[in-house]
Short mmCIF file of C-alpha atoms and ligand atoms in Angstrom, two decimals:
data_model
loop_
_atom_site.label_atom_id
_atom_site.label_comp_id
_atom_site.label_asym_id
_atom_site.label_seq_id
_atom_site.Cartn_x
_atom_site.Cartn_y
_atom_site.Cartn_z
CA MET A 181 -91.11 -127.77 -59.68
CA ARG A 182 -89.29 -130.94 -60.76
CA GLU A 183 -91.88 -133.02 -58.91
CA ALA A 184 -94.92 -131.27 -60.44
CA PHE A 185 -97.44 -133.30 -62.46
CA ARG A 186 -97.11 -132.60 -66.18
CA SER A 187 -98.97 -135.61 -67.52
CA PRO A 188 -102.78 -135.57 -67.21
CA ALA A 189 -102.87 -139.39 -67.18
CA GLU A 190 -100.43 -139.46 -64.29
CA LEU A 191 -102.45 -136.94 -62.31
CA CYS A 192 -105.66 -138.92 -62.93
CA ASP A 193 -103.93 -142.08 -61.81
CA TYR A 194 -102.66 -140.36 -58.64
CA LEU A 195 -106.21 -139.25 -57.83
CA GLN A 196 -107.78 -142.63 -58.71
CA LEU A 197 -109.67 -141.15 -61.63
CA PRO A 198 -110.21 -142.57 -65.13
CA PRO A 199 -107.60 -141.21 -67.57
CA GLN A 200 -110.36 -140.40 -70.12
CA LEU A 201 -111.31 -137.46 -67.90
CA ALA A 202 -108.39 -135.51 -69.34
CA ALA A 203 -107.92 -134.23 -72.88
CA ALA A 204 -104.77 -133.23 -74.72
CA ALA A 205 -103.41 -130.02 -73.24
CA GLY A 206 -102.26 -128.54 -76.56
CA ASP A 207 -99.73 -125.70 -76.44
CA PHE A 208 -100.61 -124.78 -72.86
CA GLY A 209 -99.35 -127.88 -71.08
CA MET A 210 -100.71 -129.23 -67.82
CA LEU A 211 -98.66 -128.15 -64.81
CA VAL A 212 -99.74 -129.00 -61.25
CA PRO A 213 -97.51 -128.90 -58.16
CA ARG A 214 -97.75 -132.04 -56.06
CA SER A 215 -98.66 -130.11 -52.92
CA TYR A 216 -101.63 -128.62 -54.80
CA ALA A 217 -102.72 -132.07 -56.03
CA ASP A 218 -102.57 -133.29 -52.44
CA ARG A 219 -105.38 -130.88 -51.57
CA MET A 220 -107.71 -132.49 -54.14
CA ARG A 221 -110.19 -135.19 -53.14
CA PRO A 222 -109.19 -138.56 -54.60
CA GLY A 223 -111.87 -140.12 -56.78
CA ASP A 224 -113.81 -136.87 -57.29
CA PRO A 225 -113.87 -135.73 -60.93
CA ALA A 226 -115.71 -132.55 -59.85
CA ASP A 227 -113.09 -131.49 -57.32
CA PRO A 228 -112.88 -127.67 -57.46
CA LEU A 229 -109.07 -127.64 -57.48
CA LEU A 230 -108.82 -130.34 -60.14
CA ARG A 231 -111.23 -128.45 -62.40
CA GLN A 232 -108.92 -125.42 -62.40
CA VAL A 233 -105.92 -127.31 -63.73
CA LEU A 234 -106.96 -130.45 -65.63
CA PRO A 235 -107.11 -130.02 -69.44
CA VAL A 236 -110.52 -131.10 -70.74
CA GLU A 237 -112.11 -131.50 -74.16
CA ALA A 238 -114.22 -128.33 -73.77
CA GLU A 239 -111.04 -126.22 -74.12
CA HIS A 240 -110.82 -127.11 -77.79
CA ARG A 241 -114.22 -125.66 -78.66
CA THR A 242 -114.27 -122.38 -80.57
CA VAL A 243 -116.80 -120.05 -78.93
CA PRO A 244 -117.69 -116.65 -80.43
CA GLY A 245 -116.56 -113.78 -78.23
CA PHE A 246 -113.66 -115.71 -76.72
CA GLY A 247 -110.32 -114.60 -78.19
CA ALA A 248 -106.56 -114.46 -77.67
CA ASP A 249 -106.06 -111.07 -75.95
CA PRO A 250 -109.36 -110.25 -74.23
CA VAL A 251 -107.94 -107.60 -71.90
CA GLY A 252 -105.87 -105.72 -74.49
CA ASP A 253 -102.55 -106.23 -72.72
CA LEU A 254 -100.58 -106.15 -75.92
CA ALA A 255 -101.92 -102.68 -76.73
CA SER A 256 -100.69 -101.24 -73.42
CA ALA A 257 -97.13 -102.57 -73.51
CA THR A 258 -94.83 -99.54 -73.41
CA GLY A 259 -91.54 -101.37 -73.46
CA ARG A 260 -90.23 -104.81 -72.84
CA GLY A 261 -91.99 -106.13 -69.72
CA LEU A 262 -93.49 -102.80 -68.71
CA LEU A 263 -97.28 -102.44 -68.91
CA HIS A 264 -98.40 -98.89 -68.21
CA LYS A 265 -102.10 -99.48 -68.26
CA TYR A 266 -103.10 -97.94 -64.95
CA GLN A 267 -102.47 -94.44 -63.57
CA ARG A 268 -99.73 -94.03 -60.94
CA ARG A 269 -98.75 -97.68 -61.09
CA VAL A 270 -96.87 -99.82 -63.56
CA LEU A 271 -96.89 -103.51 -64.10
CA LEU A 272 -93.53 -105.15 -64.52
CA VAL A 273 -93.93 -108.54 -66.21
CA LEU A 274 -90.88 -110.38 -64.92
CA THR A 275 -91.40 -113.82 -66.36
CA GLY A 276 -93.88 -115.84 -68.36
CA ALA A 277 -93.47 -118.81 -66.04
CA CYS A 278 -95.92 -119.99 -63.38
CA ALA A 279 -95.88 -122.93 -60.99
CA VAL A 280 -99.29 -123.98 -62.23
CA ASN A 281 -101.16 -123.65 -65.49
CA CYS A 282 -104.67 -122.52 -64.64
CA ARG A 283 -106.83 -123.54 -67.56
CA TYR A 284 -108.88 -120.30 -67.51
CA CYS A 285 -105.82 -118.04 -67.68
CA PHE A 286 -105.36 -115.48 -70.45
CA ARG A 287 -101.68 -116.32 -70.24
CA ARG A 288 -102.40 -119.36 -72.40
CA HIS A 289 -102.19 -117.09 -75.47
CA PHE A 290 -100.01 -114.20 -74.30
CA PRO A 291 -96.64 -114.06 -76.12
CA TYR A 292 -94.66 -113.72 -72.90
CA ALA A 293 -91.44 -114.90 -74.45
CA GLN A 294 -91.26 -111.53 -76.24
CA ALA A 295 -93.10 -109.43 -73.71
CA SER A 296 -91.57 -110.34 -70.35
CA ALA A 297 -88.50 -108.66 -68.91
CA GLY A 298 -85.84 -110.99 -67.60
CA PRO A 299 -83.04 -109.52 -65.47
CA SER A 300 -81.16 -108.41 -68.59
CA HIS A 301 -84.01 -106.01 -69.46
CA TRP A 302 -84.52 -104.55 -66.02
CA THR A 303 -82.18 -101.61 -66.51
CA THR A 304 -84.41 -100.21 -69.26
CA ALA A 305 -87.56 -100.74 -67.21
CA LEU A 306 -85.95 -99.14 -64.13
CA GLU A 307 -84.84 -96.14 -66.18
CA ALA A 308 -88.39 -95.70 -67.47
CA ILE A 309 -89.78 -95.86 -63.92
CA ALA A 310 -87.13 -93.43 -62.62
CA ALA A 311 -87.96 -90.99 -65.43
CA ASP A 312 -91.68 -90.86 -64.59
CA PRO A 313 -92.34 -89.23 -61.20
CA SER A 314 -96.05 -90.05 -61.45
CA ILE A 315 -95.29 -93.72 -60.74
CA GLU A 316 -95.75 -94.44 -57.05
CA GLU A 317 -96.38 -98.17 -57.18
CA VAL A 318 -94.64 -100.97 -59.02
CA ILE A 319 -96.53 -104.20 -59.48
CA LEU A 320 -94.41 -107.28 -60.04
CA SER A 321 -96.41 -109.57 -62.24
CA GLY A 322 -96.04 -112.38 -64.72
CA GLY A 323 -96.56 -115.22 -65.11
CA ASP A 324 -95.59 -115.42 -61.48
CA PRO A 325 -92.79 -113.11 -60.30
CA LEU A 326 -91.91 -115.47 -57.45
CA MET A 327 -90.74 -118.00 -60.04
CA LEU A 328 -87.55 -115.93 -60.00
CA ASP A 329 -84.89 -116.53 -57.40
CA ASP A 330 -84.66 -114.33 -54.32
CA GLY A 331 -81.27 -112.92 -55.35
CA PRO A 332 -82.51 -111.16 -58.49
CA LEU A 333 -85.78 -110.18 -56.78
CA ALA A 334 -83.97 -108.63 -53.82
CA SER A 335 -81.71 -106.67 -56.14
CA LEU A 336 -84.66 -105.47 -58.23
CA SER A 337 -86.43 -104.40 -55.05
CA ALA A 338 -83.31 -102.53 -53.90
CA SER A 339 -83.16 -100.69 -57.24
CA LEU A 340 -86.81 -99.69 -56.89
CA GLU A 341 -86.16 -98.47 -53.35
CA SER A 342 -83.53 -96.09 -54.69
CA ILE A 343 -86.15 -94.32 -56.84
CA SER A 344 -87.56 -91.79 -54.42
CA HIS A 345 -91.03 -91.43 -55.96
CA VAL A 346 -91.72 -95.18 -55.70
CA ARG A 347 -93.64 -95.78 -52.48
CA ARG A 348 -95.18 -99.21 -52.83
CA LEU A 349 -94.14 -102.61 -54.09
CA ARG A 350 -96.94 -104.93 -55.01
CA ILE A 351 -96.43 -108.58 -55.84
CA HIS A 352 -99.08 -110.55 -57.70
CA THR A 353 -98.43 -114.22 -57.05
CA ARG A 354 -100.23 -117.54 -56.83
CA LEU A 355 -97.14 -119.34 -55.55
CA PRO A 356 -97.90 -119.06 -51.81
CA ILE A 357 -101.16 -120.89 -52.62
CA VAL A 358 -100.04 -123.55 -55.09
CA LEU A 359 -96.48 -124.11 -53.84
CA PRO A 360 -96.23 -122.68 -50.31
CA GLU A 361 -92.66 -123.97 -49.95
CA ARG A 362 -91.69 -120.98 -52.11
CA VAL A 363 -92.16 -118.68 -49.13
CA THR A 364 -88.58 -119.17 -47.98
CA GLN A 365 -86.65 -117.39 -45.30
CA SER A 366 -84.68 -115.49 -47.92
CA LEU A 367 -87.91 -114.27 -49.50
CA THR A 368 -89.29 -112.98 -46.21
CA ALA A 369 -85.89 -111.48 -45.32
CA TRP A 370 -85.67 -109.23 -48.41
CA LEU A 371 -89.32 -108.29 -48.20
CA ALA A 372 -89.07 -107.38 -44.52
CA SER A 373 -86.00 -105.22 -45.14
CA SER A 374 -87.58 -103.08 -47.87
CA ARG A 375 -88.46 -99.45 -47.12
CA LEU A 376 -91.38 -99.72 -49.54
CA ALA A 377 -94.92 -100.40 -48.39
CA LYS A 378 -95.57 -103.99 -49.40
CA VAL A 379 -98.72 -105.52 -50.75
CA VAL A 380 -98.90 -109.17 -51.71
CA VAL A 381 -101.92 -110.13 -53.78
CA VAL A 382 -102.41 -113.89 -53.83
CA HIS A 383 -104.87 -115.83 -55.94
CA ALA A 384 -107.08 -118.50 -54.39
CA ASN A 385 -110.47 -119.47 -55.77
CA HIS A 386 -111.68 -122.02 -53.24
CA ALA A 387 -111.37 -122.56 -49.48
CA ASN A 388 -109.84 -126.01 -50.05
CA GLU A 389 -106.76 -124.29 -51.47
CA LEU A 390 -106.07 -122.67 -48.09
CA ALA A 391 -104.99 -125.87 -46.37
CA SER A 392 -101.85 -127.81 -45.60
CA ASP A 393 -98.77 -125.52 -45.46
CA VAL A 394 -100.54 -122.51 -46.99
CA PRO A 395 -101.66 -120.80 -43.75
CA ALA A 396 -98.10 -120.96 -42.37
CA ALA A 397 -96.65 -119.55 -45.60
CA LEU A 398 -99.14 -116.68 -45.51
CA GLY A 399 -98.24 -116.07 -41.87
CA HIS A 400 -94.56 -115.73 -42.83
CA LEU A 401 -95.47 -113.23 -45.54
CA ALA A 402 -97.61 -111.23 -43.12
CA SER A 403 -94.73 -111.14 -40.64
CA THR A 404 -92.76 -109.01 -43.14
CA GLY A 405 -95.30 -106.23 -42.70
CA ALA A 406 -96.90 -106.91 -46.09
CA MET A 407 -100.60 -106.40 -46.50
CA LEU A 408 -102.16 -109.57 -47.89
CA LEU A 409 -105.03 -109.44 -50.36
CA ASN A 410 -106.70 -112.09 -52.48
CA GLN A 411 -108.03 -112.00 -55.97
CA ALA A 412 -110.26 -114.80 -57.20
CA VAL A 413 -111.89 -115.54 -60.51
CA LEU A 414 -115.55 -116.52 -60.62
CA LEU A 415 -115.47 -119.99 -62.20
CA ARG A 416 -118.28 -122.33 -63.12
CA GLY A 417 -118.10 -125.56 -61.16
CA VAL A 418 -115.42 -124.16 -58.84
CA ASN A 419 -116.84 -121.26 -56.82
CA ASP A 420 -120.11 -120.24 -58.48
CA SER A 421 -122.31 -120.45 -55.40
CA ILE A 422 -122.96 -118.34 -52.35
CA ALA A 423 -121.81 -121.15 -50.08
CA THR A 424 -118.39 -121.56 -51.75
CA GLN A 425 -117.80 -117.81 -51.91
CA ARG A 426 -118.77 -117.41 -48.28
CA ASP A 427 -116.45 -120.25 -47.26
CA LEU A 428 -113.62 -118.77 -49.30
CA SER A 429 -113.96 -115.33 -47.70
CA GLN A 430 -114.18 -116.71 -44.18
CA ARG A 431 -111.20 -118.96 -44.68
CA LEU A 432 -109.16 -116.12 -46.23
CA VAL A 433 -109.69 -113.87 -43.26
CA GLU A 434 -108.82 -116.74 -40.90
CA VAL A 435 -105.43 -116.98 -42.61
CA GLY A 436 -104.88 -113.21 -42.61
CA VAL A 437 -105.91 -112.32 -46.16
CA VAL A 438 -108.53 -109.76 -47.16
CA PRO A 439 -110.82 -110.73 -50.08
CA TYR A 440 -110.03 -107.93 -52.56
CA TYR A 441 -111.32 -108.76 -56.03
CA LEU A 442 -113.64 -111.32 -57.52
CA HIS A 443 -113.00 -111.20 -61.26
CA GLN A 444 -115.51 -111.91 -63.94
CA LEU A 445 -113.73 -114.35 -66.27
CA ASP A 446 -111.71 -112.77 -69.07
CA ARG A 447 -113.16 -114.16 -72.30
CA VAL A 448 -110.10 -116.05 -73.40
CA ALA A 449 -110.33 -118.74 -76.05
CA GLY A 450 -110.49 -122.18 -74.42
CA ALA A 451 -112.07 -120.99 -71.18
CA ALA A 452 -115.72 -120.56 -72.22
CA HIS A 453 -116.81 -123.54 -70.12
CA PHE A 454 -115.73 -121.66 -66.98
CA GLU A 455 -117.91 -118.62 -67.61
CA VAL A 456 -120.59 -117.68 -65.10
CA PRO A 457 -123.21 -115.17 -66.29
CA VAL A 458 -122.75 -111.71 -64.77
CA ALA A 459 -126.34 -111.83 -63.49
CA GLN A 460 -125.47 -114.89 -61.40
CA GLY A 461 -122.26 -113.27 -60.13
CA LEU A 462 -124.22 -110.19 -59.08
CA GLU A 463 -126.71 -112.31 -57.21
CA ILE A 464 -123.92 -114.10 -55.33
CA VAL A 465 -122.14 -110.89 -54.36
CA GLN A 466 -125.34 -109.11 -53.35
CA GLU A 467 -126.30 -112.08 -51.18
CA MET A 468 -122.83 -112.01 -49.59
CA ARG A 469 -123.15 -108.27 -48.93
CA ALA A 470 -126.52 -108.79 -47.26
CA SER A 471 -125.25 -111.53 -44.96
CA MET A 472 -121.60 -110.76 -44.13
CA PRO A 473 -119.45 -107.91 -42.84
CA GLY A 474 -118.19 -105.64 -45.63
CA TYR A 475 -114.55 -106.74 -45.32
CA LEU A 476 -115.56 -110.31 -46.27
CA VAL A 477 -117.14 -109.20 -49.53
CA PRO A 478 -114.76 -108.79 -52.50
CA ARG A 479 -115.30 -106.19 -55.20
CA TYR A 480 -116.81 -107.95 -58.20
CA VAL A 481 -114.91 -106.57 -61.18
CA GLN A 482 -114.54 -106.96 -64.89
CA GLU A 483 -111.60 -106.04 -67.05
CA ILE A 484 -112.66 -104.05 -70.13
CA ALA A 485 -110.12 -103.88 -72.97
CA GLY A 486 -108.76 -100.37 -73.44
CA GLU A 487 -110.30 -98.99 -70.21
CA PRO A 488 -107.93 -97.33 -67.72
CA ASN A 489 -109.36 -99.20 -64.74
CA LYS A 490 -111.52 -102.15 -63.90
CA TRP A 491 -115.25 -101.97 -64.19
CA VAL A 492 -116.81 -102.53 -60.77
CA LEU A 493 -119.92 -104.66 -61.20
CA ALA A 494 -120.77 -104.78 -57.49
C1 LIG B 509 -106.62 -104.84 -61.95
C2 LIG B 509 -105.28 -105.23 -62.15
C3 LIG B 509 -104.23 -104.42 -61.73
C4 LIG B 509 -104.48 -103.10 -61.02
O1 LIG B 509 -105.10 -103.42 -59.86
P1 LIG B 509 -105.72 -102.35 -58.84
O2 LIG B 509 -105.77 -103.16 -57.60
O3 LIG B 509 -107.04 -102.00 -59.36
O4 LIG B 509 -104.73 -101.26 -58.74
C5 LIG B 509 -102.97 -104.87 -61.96
N1 LIG B 509 -102.71 -106.03 -62.56
C6 LIG B 509 -103.69 -106.83 -63.00
C7 LIG B 509 -103.34 -108.11 -63.66
C8 LIG B 509 -105.01 -106.47 -62.80
O5 LIG B 509 -105.96 -107.28 -63.23
S1 LIG B 510 -101.05 -118.51 -61.61
FE1 LIG B 510 -102.10 -116.72 -62.46
S2 LIG B 510 -100.89 -116.14 -64.26
FE2 LIG B 510 -100.27 -118.23 -63.69
S3 LIG B 510 -101.58 -119.60 -64.92
FE3 LIG B 510 -102.63 -119.29 -62.97
S4 LIG B 510 -104.03 -117.55 -63.31
FE4 LIG B 510 -102.49 -117.55 -64.96
#
C-alpha cells in the first residue's frame, strides 16, 4: 500500500502518458497499486485498467439522475456496520478502505467513517447476528474487508463460527485482483480452517486484470475450499463489447472463477461517463448466451434502491 500511486501525474509519467490526461481527483483521491499499474499498457490512454482508476475531467460534470446514494444503502443500515438489506444474509461493512479507488464506485460518496464497523464495534454486530436465527450467511464487505489484518479477520470468523445458525461466510473483495500479494499464507490458513462454507466474490472487469500473480493468488484461495465467483460492472470504454466480455468470462474460468454478476452501473454522481445503456448491455449478454456455455454467462443485474433483491435484466 505504501508503494501505491496516489498522484495522477506520477502514474501518467510511469505509463509514458501526458499528465494532462488526468484531472484533479477531488475528495475521492486516486489510489492505484503498483502491481495493478504494471498490467496497464504503457502509452495507451484508452487502456481498460487505466480508465477504471484515473481521475478525469468528466467526473466533475453534474448529470441529472446521478446522485450520492443511488442504491439506498443508508436507508438499510440497521446498526453500525450492519446492512440488513437482503433476506437470510447480512452485510457487515468492516472498513471504508480499499486498495484501489475505482472511479465508478458508489463508495466515493458513502459516509463510511460513520457507517463501518471497526473491531471495536464487532461485539454489537455479532450480538445482532446471534439474536436473529434467520441469518444463515454473513457477507464481509467494505470498502474491502481484506484491508484488515488476518488476526482480526480470523477472530471475527471464529466468532461467527460459534453462532450455530450461521452456515456461510462470504467475502466481497477486489484485493486478490488489484493486490494479489494480499493472499498470504495466514489468510488461506484461517479460511481453510473455518467450518463455514466459504464464498469469495472477487471483482474483475477485464481479462487483462487476470494476469501476473493474480492466477496464483486465486489458486491459493481456491485451495481453502472456497467457491470463487466474480462480479463485474459494465463500463463504457472498459468492457462494453461482446469480445471483451467473452474474453473476461473465458479467462475467469481458466483461473478457477465463475462469472456471477455483471452489474449495470449504479448511477453515482461522477460516474455518468461510464454508463452503458441497458439496451446495449442486454444485447451483449444475449449474444454471449447464444454463443457460450451457460456457466460463462454472468447474470446481468441492476440494483434498485429500496428493493429487497437485485433486478435481473438478463
Ligand atoms: C447484490 C449484493 C449482495 C447480495 O448478493 P446476492 O449474491 O444476490 O446474495 C450483497 N452485497 C452487495 C454489495 C450486492 O451488490
Ligand atoms: S474495490 Fe470495490 S468498493 Fe473499493 S473502490 Fe473499487 S469498486 Fe469500490
